[in-house]
Amino acid sequence: MISFLDLKAINSGVREELIEACTRVIDSGWYIAGKELSNFESAFSRYCGSKHCIGVANGLDALTLTLRAWKELGKLKEGDEVIVPANTYIASILAITENRLVPVLVEPDPSTFNISPAGIRAAVTDKTRAILPVHLYGRLADMPAIMKIAEQHNLLVLEDSAQAHGASFDGRKAGSWGDASGFSFYPGKNLGALGDAGAITTNDDQLAETLRALRNYGSHEKYKNLHQGVNSRLDEIQAAMLNVKLKHLDEQTAQRRQIAQIYQEGINHSAITLPLGPEVSALTLQSHAWHLFVVRCEQRDALQKHLAAMGVQTLIHYPIPPHQQQAYSQWNDLCFPLTECIHHQVLSLPISPIMIAVDAKRVVDACNSFKQA
Ligand SMILES: *Cc1c(COP(=O)(O)O)cnc(C)c1O
């Protein structure tokens, strides 16, 4: 069986380094807010090309606390509208509703799966205060167009970069475009800890300071509380794991790109639509982080069954769009035809930094031998 993602095998590749880092933390006697975290924060902000990085407990908190910080700073207030893709993982939207802000869902561009700039323009009202684009599957949203709209309407931009560590557009990485960017280091993400972890990147000094307080009970200074904060800290042990894994991220992304290329060149089936290649045009070079390699097929369930029979494990990201979830029952009657169509048709093929070319070719052959009903 070709497994979708073998985390044990991925982490085994750097096992000795991880053990050494664990030992360093155990022997330090210092487990929260120490050197490992500050080293990771400077390394990751440098990696993304942003001034600050603030480690938090997970990716959802990274998004939720950034919106919360903007409320504390008087830049957002309850009831303000935030434009967000209808086609995303539910965390992007939970961060908005948790802050009693109003998500305004916008359909994607079906060729990239990412939020459509024309859709954003049409959704702006006099209550809109922010845009939350998601770099879905590891491809950057159309950030030049999104930043232009934000500038015209004086909107904040929070990137959801949870799937896009190291992805770039015109040479600028995820995490360096918006006013702030939220990252997840959930174990299955391209940069994954060995547990939960997340971070925010930003160039804004005041926002960074507020976030540092919010993640630590609202306290800048021990026993002095400026805000009603939360406990959302990135532990030393996870920061140490991330310090090891960040060093290998670029080589691992390159390995993902090789698998993606084998799929792009090899899969040739009239019923299977491949994702767009990395080059959008001759002028804009997009470098895709290939967190997921997602194909579309009208007979998706039959294709998934066929691949399973051929020994290829696949997953669906995501089977139910947020507006059709029970958690958002008030939106269940809304209609987002492109988003709904995408959710019925998408299938994620195995892709990972440890996948070998022979296995990728077996996946290609399995796809090409699919017989439609
Ligand atoms: C994983 C993910 C998150 C949430 O990250 P966690 O660390 O699991 O909280 C948010 N947005 C997107 C798009 C994600 O894929």
Coordinates of C-alpha atoms and ligand atoms in Angstrom, one line a residue:
M1 CA 0.0 0.0 0.0
I2 CA 1.3 3.5 -0.9
S3 CA 0.3 5.4 2.2
F4 CA -1.0 9.0 2.0
L5 CA 1.4 10.4 4.5
D6 CA 3.8 8.4 6.7
L7 CA 4.8 10.8 9.5
K8 CA 6.9 8.2 11.2
A9 CA 9.0 7.7 8.2
I10 CA 9.3 11.5 7.6
N11 CA 10.5 12.1 11.2
S12 CA 12.7 9.0 11.2
G13 CA 14.9 10.8 8.6
V14 CA 15.9 13.3 11.2
R15 CA 15.6 11.1 14.2
E16 CA 19.1 11.6 15.6
E17 CA 18.8 15.4 15.4
L18 CA 15.4 15.3 17.0
I19 CA 16.6 13.2 19.9
E20 CA 19.6 15.5 20.4
A21 CA 17.3 18.5 20.5
C22 CA 14.9 16.8 23.0
T23 CA 17.9 16.0 25.2
R24 CA 19.0 19.6 25.1
V25 CA 15.6 20.8 26.3
I26 CA 15.3 18.1 29.0
D27 CA 18.7 18.9 30.3
S28 CA 18.1 22.7 30.2
G29 CA 15.5 22.6 32.9
W30 CA 13.7 25.4 31.1
Y31 CA 10.5 24.3 29.3
I32 CA 8.4 27.4 28.4
A33 CA 9.4 30.7 26.7
G34 CA 13.1 30.1 26.5
K35 CA 16.0 30.0 24.0
E36 CA 14.4 27.3 21.7
L37 CA 11.4 29.5 21.1
S38 CA 13.3 32.7 20.6
N39 CA 15.7 30.9 18.2
F40 CA 12.8 29.5 16.3
E41 CA 11.0 32.8 16.1
S42 CA 14.0 34.6 14.7
A43 CA 14.8 31.7 12.3
F44 CA 11.2 31.5 11.0
S45 CA 10.7 35.3 10.6
R46 CA 14.0 35.4 8.6
Y47 CA 12.8 32.4 6.5
C48 CA 9.5 34.1 5.7
G49 CA 11.0 37.5 5.1
S50 CA 9.0 39.2 7.9
K51 CA 10.2 41.3 10.9
H52 CA 8.5 39.4 13.7
C53 CA 7.4 35.8 14.4
I54 CA 5.3 35.1 17.5
G55 CA 5.0 31.4 18.4
V56 CA 1.6 30.2 19.7
A57 CA 0.0 26.9 20.6
N58 CA -1.5 26.0 17.2
G59 CA -2.6 27.4 13.8
L60 CA -6.2 28.2 14.8
D61 CA -4.9 30.3 17.7
A62 CA -2.5 32.1 15.3
L63 CA -5.5 33.3 13.3
T64 CA -7.9 33.9 16.2
L65 CA -5.4 35.8 18.3
T66 CA -4.4 38.1 15.4
L67 CA -8.0 39.1 14.8
R68 CA -8.3 39.5 18.6
A69 CA -5.2 41.7 18.7
W70 CA -6.6 44.0 16.0
K71 CA -9.8 44.3 18.2
E72 CA -7.6 45.2 21.2
L73 CA -5.8 47.8 19.1
G74 CA -9.1 49.3 17.9
K75 CA -8.6 48.3 14.3
L76 CA -11.6 45.8 14.3
K77 CA -14.8 45.7 16.3
E78 CA -17.6 43.1 16.8
G79 CA -19.8 42.9 13.7
D80 CA -17.1 44.0 11.2
E81 CA -17.1 41.9 8.0
V82 CA -14.1 39.8 7.1
I83 CA -13.9 38.4 3.6
V84 CA -12.8 34.7 3.5
P85 CA -12.9 31.9 1.0
A86 CA -16.0 29.6 1.0
N87 CA -13.7 26.8 0.0
T88 CA -11.3 26.4 2.9
Y89 CA -10.7 24.3 6.0
I90 CA -13.1 25.4 8.7
A91 CA -10.4 26.8 11.0
S92 CA -10.1 30.0 8.8
I93 CA -13.7 30.7 9.5
L94 CA -13.8 29.7 13.2
A95 CA -11.1 32.3 13.9
I96 CA -13.5 35.0 12.6
T97 CA -16.7 33.8 14.4
E98 CA -14.8 33.3 17.6
N99 CA -14.1 37.0 17.6
R100 CA -17.8 37.9 16.8
L101 CA -16.7 39.2 13.5
V102 CA -18.9 38.4 10.4
P103 CA -17.4 36.1 7.8
V104 CA -18.4 36.9 4.2
L105 CA -17.8 33.8 2.1
V106 CA -16.4 34.3 -1.4
E107 CA -16.2 31.6 -4.1
P108 CA -12.8 30.4 -5.5
D109 CA -11.2 30.6 -8.9
P110 CA -11.8 27.0 -9.9
S111 CA -8.4 26.8 -11.7
T112 CA -6.4 27.5 -8.5
F113 CA -8.9 26.6 -5.8
N114 CA -8.0 29.9 -4.2
I115 CA -10.3 32.9 -3.4
S116 CA -11.1 34.9 -6.5
P117 CA -10.0 38.6 -6.5
A118 CA -13.1 39.5 -8.6
G119 CA -15.2 37.8 -6.0
I120 CA -13.6 39.8 -3.2
R121 CA -14.2 43.1 -5.1
A122 CA -17.9 42.2 -5.4
A123 CA -18.2 41.3 -1.7
V124 CA -16.7 44.6 -0.3
T125 CA -19.3 46.6 1.7
D126 CA -19.0 49.6 4.0
K127 CA -18.7 47.1 6.9
T128 CA -15.7 45.2 5.4
R129 CA -12.6 45.7 7.5
A130 CA -10.4 42.7 6.6
I131 CA -9.6 40.0 4.1
L132 CA -8.5 36.5 5.2
P133 CA -7.1 34.8 2.1
V134 CA -6.0 31.1 2.4
H135 CA -3.1 29.7 0.5
L136 CA -4.9 26.4 -0.1
Y137 CA -3.0 23.2 -0.7
G138 CA 0.3 25.2 -0.7
R139 CA -0.4 27.6 -3.6
L140 CA -0.4 31.3 -2.8
A141 CA -3.6 33.2 -3.3
D142 CA -3.3 36.0 -5.9
M143 CA -1.6 38.3 -3.3
P144 CA -0.7 41.2 -5.6
A145 CA -4.4 41.6 -6.6
I146 CA -5.6 41.1 -3.0
M147 CA -3.1 43.6 -1.6
K148 CA -4.3 46.1 -4.2
I149 CA -8.0 45.7 -3.2
A150 CA -7.0 46.0 0.5
E151 CA -5.1 49.2 -0.2
Q152 CA -8.0 50.7 -2.2
H153 CA -10.6 50.0 0.5
N154 CA -8.2 50.3 3.5
L155 CA -8.7 46.7 4.7
L156 CA -6.4 44.6 6.9
V157 CA -5.1 41.4 5.3
L158 CA -4.5 38.2 7.4
E159 CA -3.0 35.4 5.4
D160 CA -3.9 31.8 6.4
S161 CA -0.5 30.2 5.6
A162 CA -1.1 27.0 7.4
Q163 CA -0.6 25.0 4.2
A164 CA 2.0 27.1 2.5
H165 CA 5.3 27.2 4.4
G166 CA 7.9 28.3 1.9
A167 CA 5.5 28.8 -1.0
S168 CA 6.1 32.1 -2.9
F169 CA 4.7 34.4 -5.5
D170 CA 7.0 36.7 -7.5
G171 CA 9.8 35.6 -5.1
R172 CA 7.9 36.8 -1.9
K173 CA 7.0 34.0 0.5
A174 CA 3.7 33.2 2.3
G175 CA 3.9 35.1 5.6
S176 CA 5.4 38.3 4.0
W177 CA 2.4 39.7 2.1
G178 CA -0.3 40.6 4.5
D179 CA -0.5 42.7 7.6
A180 CA -0.1 39.4 9.4
S181 CA 0.0 35.7 8.6
G182 CA -1.0 32.7 10.6
F183 CA 0.9 29.4 10.4
S184 CA 0.2 25.9 11.7
F185 CA 2.9 23.4 12.6
Y186 CA 0.5 20.5 13.1
P187 CA 2.5 17.3 12.5
G188 CA 1.0 16.7 9.0
K189 CA 1.8 20.2 7.7
N190 CA 4.9 20.9 5.5
L191 CA 6.7 22.2 8.5
G192 CA 5.3 20.0 11.3
A193 CA 6.1 19.7 15.0
L194 CA 5.7 16.5 17.0
G195 CA 2.5 17.9 18.5
D196 CA 0.5 21.1 18.2
A197 CA 2.2 24.4 17.4
G198 CA 1.6 27.6 15.4
A199 CA 2.9 31.1 14.8
I200 CA 2.1 34.5 13.4
T201 CA 4.5 36.5 11.2
T202 CA 4.1 40.3 10.8
N203 CA 6.2 43.5 10.2
D204 CA 4.0 45.5 12.6
D205 CA 5.8 46.2 15.9
Q206 CA 2.6 47.1 17.8
L207 CA 0.7 44.0 16.6
A208 CA 3.7 41.8 17.5
E209 CA 3.8 43.3 21.0
T210 CA 0.0 42.8 21.5
L211 CA 0.2 39.2 20.3
R212 CA 3.1 38.4 22.7
A213 CA 1.0 39.7 25.5
L214 CA -2.2 38.0 24.4
R215 CA -0.6 34.5 24.2
N216 CA 0.6 34.9 27.8
Y217 CA -2.5 35.9 29.8
G218 CA -2.4 39.4 28.3
S219 CA 0.8 40.2 30.2
H220 CA 3.8 42.1 28.8
E221 CA 5.5 42.1 32.1
K222 CA 5.2 39.5 34.8
Y223 CA 2.1 39.9 36.9
K224 CA 0.9 43.0 35.0
N225 CA -2.0 42.3 32.7
L226 CA -2.9 44.8 29.9
H227 CA -5.5 42.5 28.2
Q228 CA -7.7 39.6 29.1
G229 CA -5.4 37.2 27.4
V230 CA -5.2 33.5 26.9
N231 CA -2.6 30.7 27.4
S232 CA -1.4 29.9 23.9
R233 CA 2.3 29.3 24.1
L234 CA 4.7 27.3 21.9
D235 CA 6.5 24.9 24.2
E236 CA 10.3 24.7 24.2
I237 CA 10.2 21.0 23.2
Q238 CA 8.1 21.8 20.1
A239 CA 10.2 24.8 19.2
A240 CA 13.3 22.6 19.4
M241 CA 11.7 20.1 17.1
L242 CA 10.8 22.9 14.7
N243 CA 14.4 24.3 14.8
V244 CA 15.6 20.9 13.5
K245 CA 12.8 20.6 10.9
L246 CA 13.1 24.1 9.5
K247 CA 16.6 23.4 8.4
H248 CA 15.2 20.6 6.2
L249 CA 12.1 22.4 4.9
D250 CA 13.5 23.6 1.5
E251 CA 15.0 20.2 0.6
Q252 CA 11.7 18.6 1.6
T253 CA 9.7 21.0 -0.5
A254 CA 12.0 20.3 -3.5
Q255 CA 11.2 16.6 -3.0
R256 CA 7.5 17.3 -3.0
R257 CA 7.9 19.3 -6.2
Q258 CA 9.6 16.3 -7.9
I259 CA 6.6 14.1 -7.0
A260 CA 4.2 16.7 -8.2
Q261 CA 6.1 16.9 -11.5
I262 CA 5.9 13.1 -12.0
Y263 CA 2.1 13.4 -11.5
Q264 CA 1.8 16.4 -13.8
E265 CA 3.8 14.7 -16.6
G266 CA 2.4 11.2 -16.2
I267 CA -1.3 11.4 -15.4
N268 CA -3.2 11.6 -18.6
H269 CA -6.8 10.7 -18.3
S270 CA -9.8 12.5 -19.8
A271 CA -11.8 12.2 -16.5
I272 CA -9.0 13.5 -14.2
T273 CA -8.3 17.2 -14.0
L274 CA -4.8 18.0 -12.7
P275 CA -4.0 21.1 -10.7
L276 CA -2.4 24.0 -12.5
G277 CA 1.3 23.9 -12.8
P278 CA 3.4 26.4 -10.8
E279 CA 3.8 29.0 -13.5
V280 CA 0.8 31.2 -13.8
S281 CA 2.4 33.3 -16.6
A282 CA 5.8 34.0 -17.9
L283 CA 6.0 37.1 -15.7
T284 CA 4.7 35.7 -12.4
L285 CA 6.7 32.7 -11.2
Q286 CA 4.7 30.9 -8.5
S287 CA 6.4 28.4 -6.4
H288 CA 4.0 25.9 -5.0
A289 CA 4.7 24.2 -1.7
W290 CA 2.6 21.2 -2.7
H291 CA 1.2 20.5 0.7
L292 CA -1.5 18.6 -1.1
F293 CA -1.7 17.4 -4.7
V294 CA -5.4 17.6 -5.5
V295 CA -7.0 16.4 -8.7
R296 CA -10.6 16.7 -9.7
C297 CA -12.8 14.0 -11.1
E298 CA -16.6 13.9 -11.6
Q299 CA -16.6 10.3 -10.5
R300 CA -14.4 11.0 -7.5
D301 CA -15.7 8.2 -5.3
A302 CA -15.2 5.6 -8.0
L303 CA -11.7 6.9 -8.7
Q304 CA -10.9 6.7 -4.9
K305 CA -12.2 3.1 -4.8
H306 CA -10.2 2.2 -7.9
L307 CA -7.0 3.7 -6.5
A308 CA -7.5 1.9 -3.1
A309 CA -7.9 -1.4 -5.0
M310 CA -4.6 -0.6 -6.8
G311 CA -2.9 0.0 -3.4
V312 CA -3.0 3.8 -3.3
Q313 CA -4.3 5.6 -0.3
T314 CA -6.0 8.9 -1.0
L315 CA -7.9 11.5 1.1
I316 CA -10.5 14.2 0.5
H317 CA -9.7 17.8 1.4
Y318 CA -12.5 18.5 2.3
P319 CA -15.7 16.5 2.0
I320 CA -18.1 19.1 3.4
P321 CA -17.7 22.9 2.9
P322 CA -17.9 25.1 6.0
H323 CA -21.3 26.6 5.0
Q324 CA -22.8 23.1 4.9
Q325 CA -21.5 22.1 8.4
Q326 CA -23.9 21.7 11.3
A327 CA -21.7 24.2 13.2
Y328 CA -22.9 26.9 10.8
S329 CA -26.5 25.8 10.4
Q330 CA -27.5 29.4 9.7
W331 CA -25.7 29.2 6.4
N332 CA -26.9 25.7 5.3
D333 CA -29.3 27.2 2.8
L334 CA -26.7 29.4 1.2
C335 CA -25.5 28.4 -2.2
F336 CA -21.9 28.4 -3.4
P337 CA -22.0 26.3 -6.5
L338 CA -18.2 26.3 -7.3
T339 CA -17.3 25.5 -3.7
E340 CA -19.9 22.7 -3.6
C341 CA -18.7 21.3 -6.9
I342 CA -15.1 21.3 -5.8
H343 CA -15.9 19.5 -2.6
H344 CA -17.7 16.8 -4.6
Q345 CA -14.8 16.4 -7.0
V346 CA -11.5 16.8 -5.2
L347 CA -9.2 13.9 -4.4
S348 CA -5.8 14.3 -2.8
L349 CA -3.1 11.9 -4.1
P350 CA -0.2 10.8 -1.8
I351 CA 2.6 13.4 -1.7
S352 CA 5.4 13.7 0.8
P353 CA 9.1 14.4 1.1
I354 CA 10.0 10.8 1.5
M355 CA 7.9 9.4 -1.4
I356 CA 10.1 7.7 -4.0
A357 CA 9.7 8.2 -7.8
V358 CA 8.9 4.5 -8.3
D359 CA 5.8 4.9 -6.0
A360 CA 4.8 8.1 -7.7
K361 CA 4.9 6.3 -11.0
R362 CA 2.7 3.5 -9.6
V363 CA 0.2 6.2 -8.6
V364 CA 0.4 7.6 -12.1
D365 CA -0.3 4.1 -13.6
A366 CA -3.1 3.5 -11.2
C367 CA -4.8 6.8 -12.2
N368 CA -4.3 6.2 -15.9
S369 CA -5.9 2.7 -15.6
F370 CA -9.2 4.2 -14.1
K371 CA -12.2 3.0 -16.1
Q372 CA -15.2 5.3 -16.0
A373 CA -18.6 3.8 -15.3
Ligands
LIG1 C1 -4.3 23.2 9.6 C2 -5.0 24.4 9.2 C3 -5.3 25.4 10.2 C4 -5.3 25.1 11.6 O1 -4.1 24.7 12.2 P1 -4.1 23.9 13.6 O2 -2.6 24.0 13.9 O3 -4.6 22.5 13.3 O4 -4.9 24.6 14.5 C5 -5.9 26.6 9.7 N1 -6.1 26.8 8.4 C6 -5.8 25.9 7.5 C7 -6.0 26.2 6.0 C8 -5.2 24.7 7.8 O5 -4.9 23.8 6.9

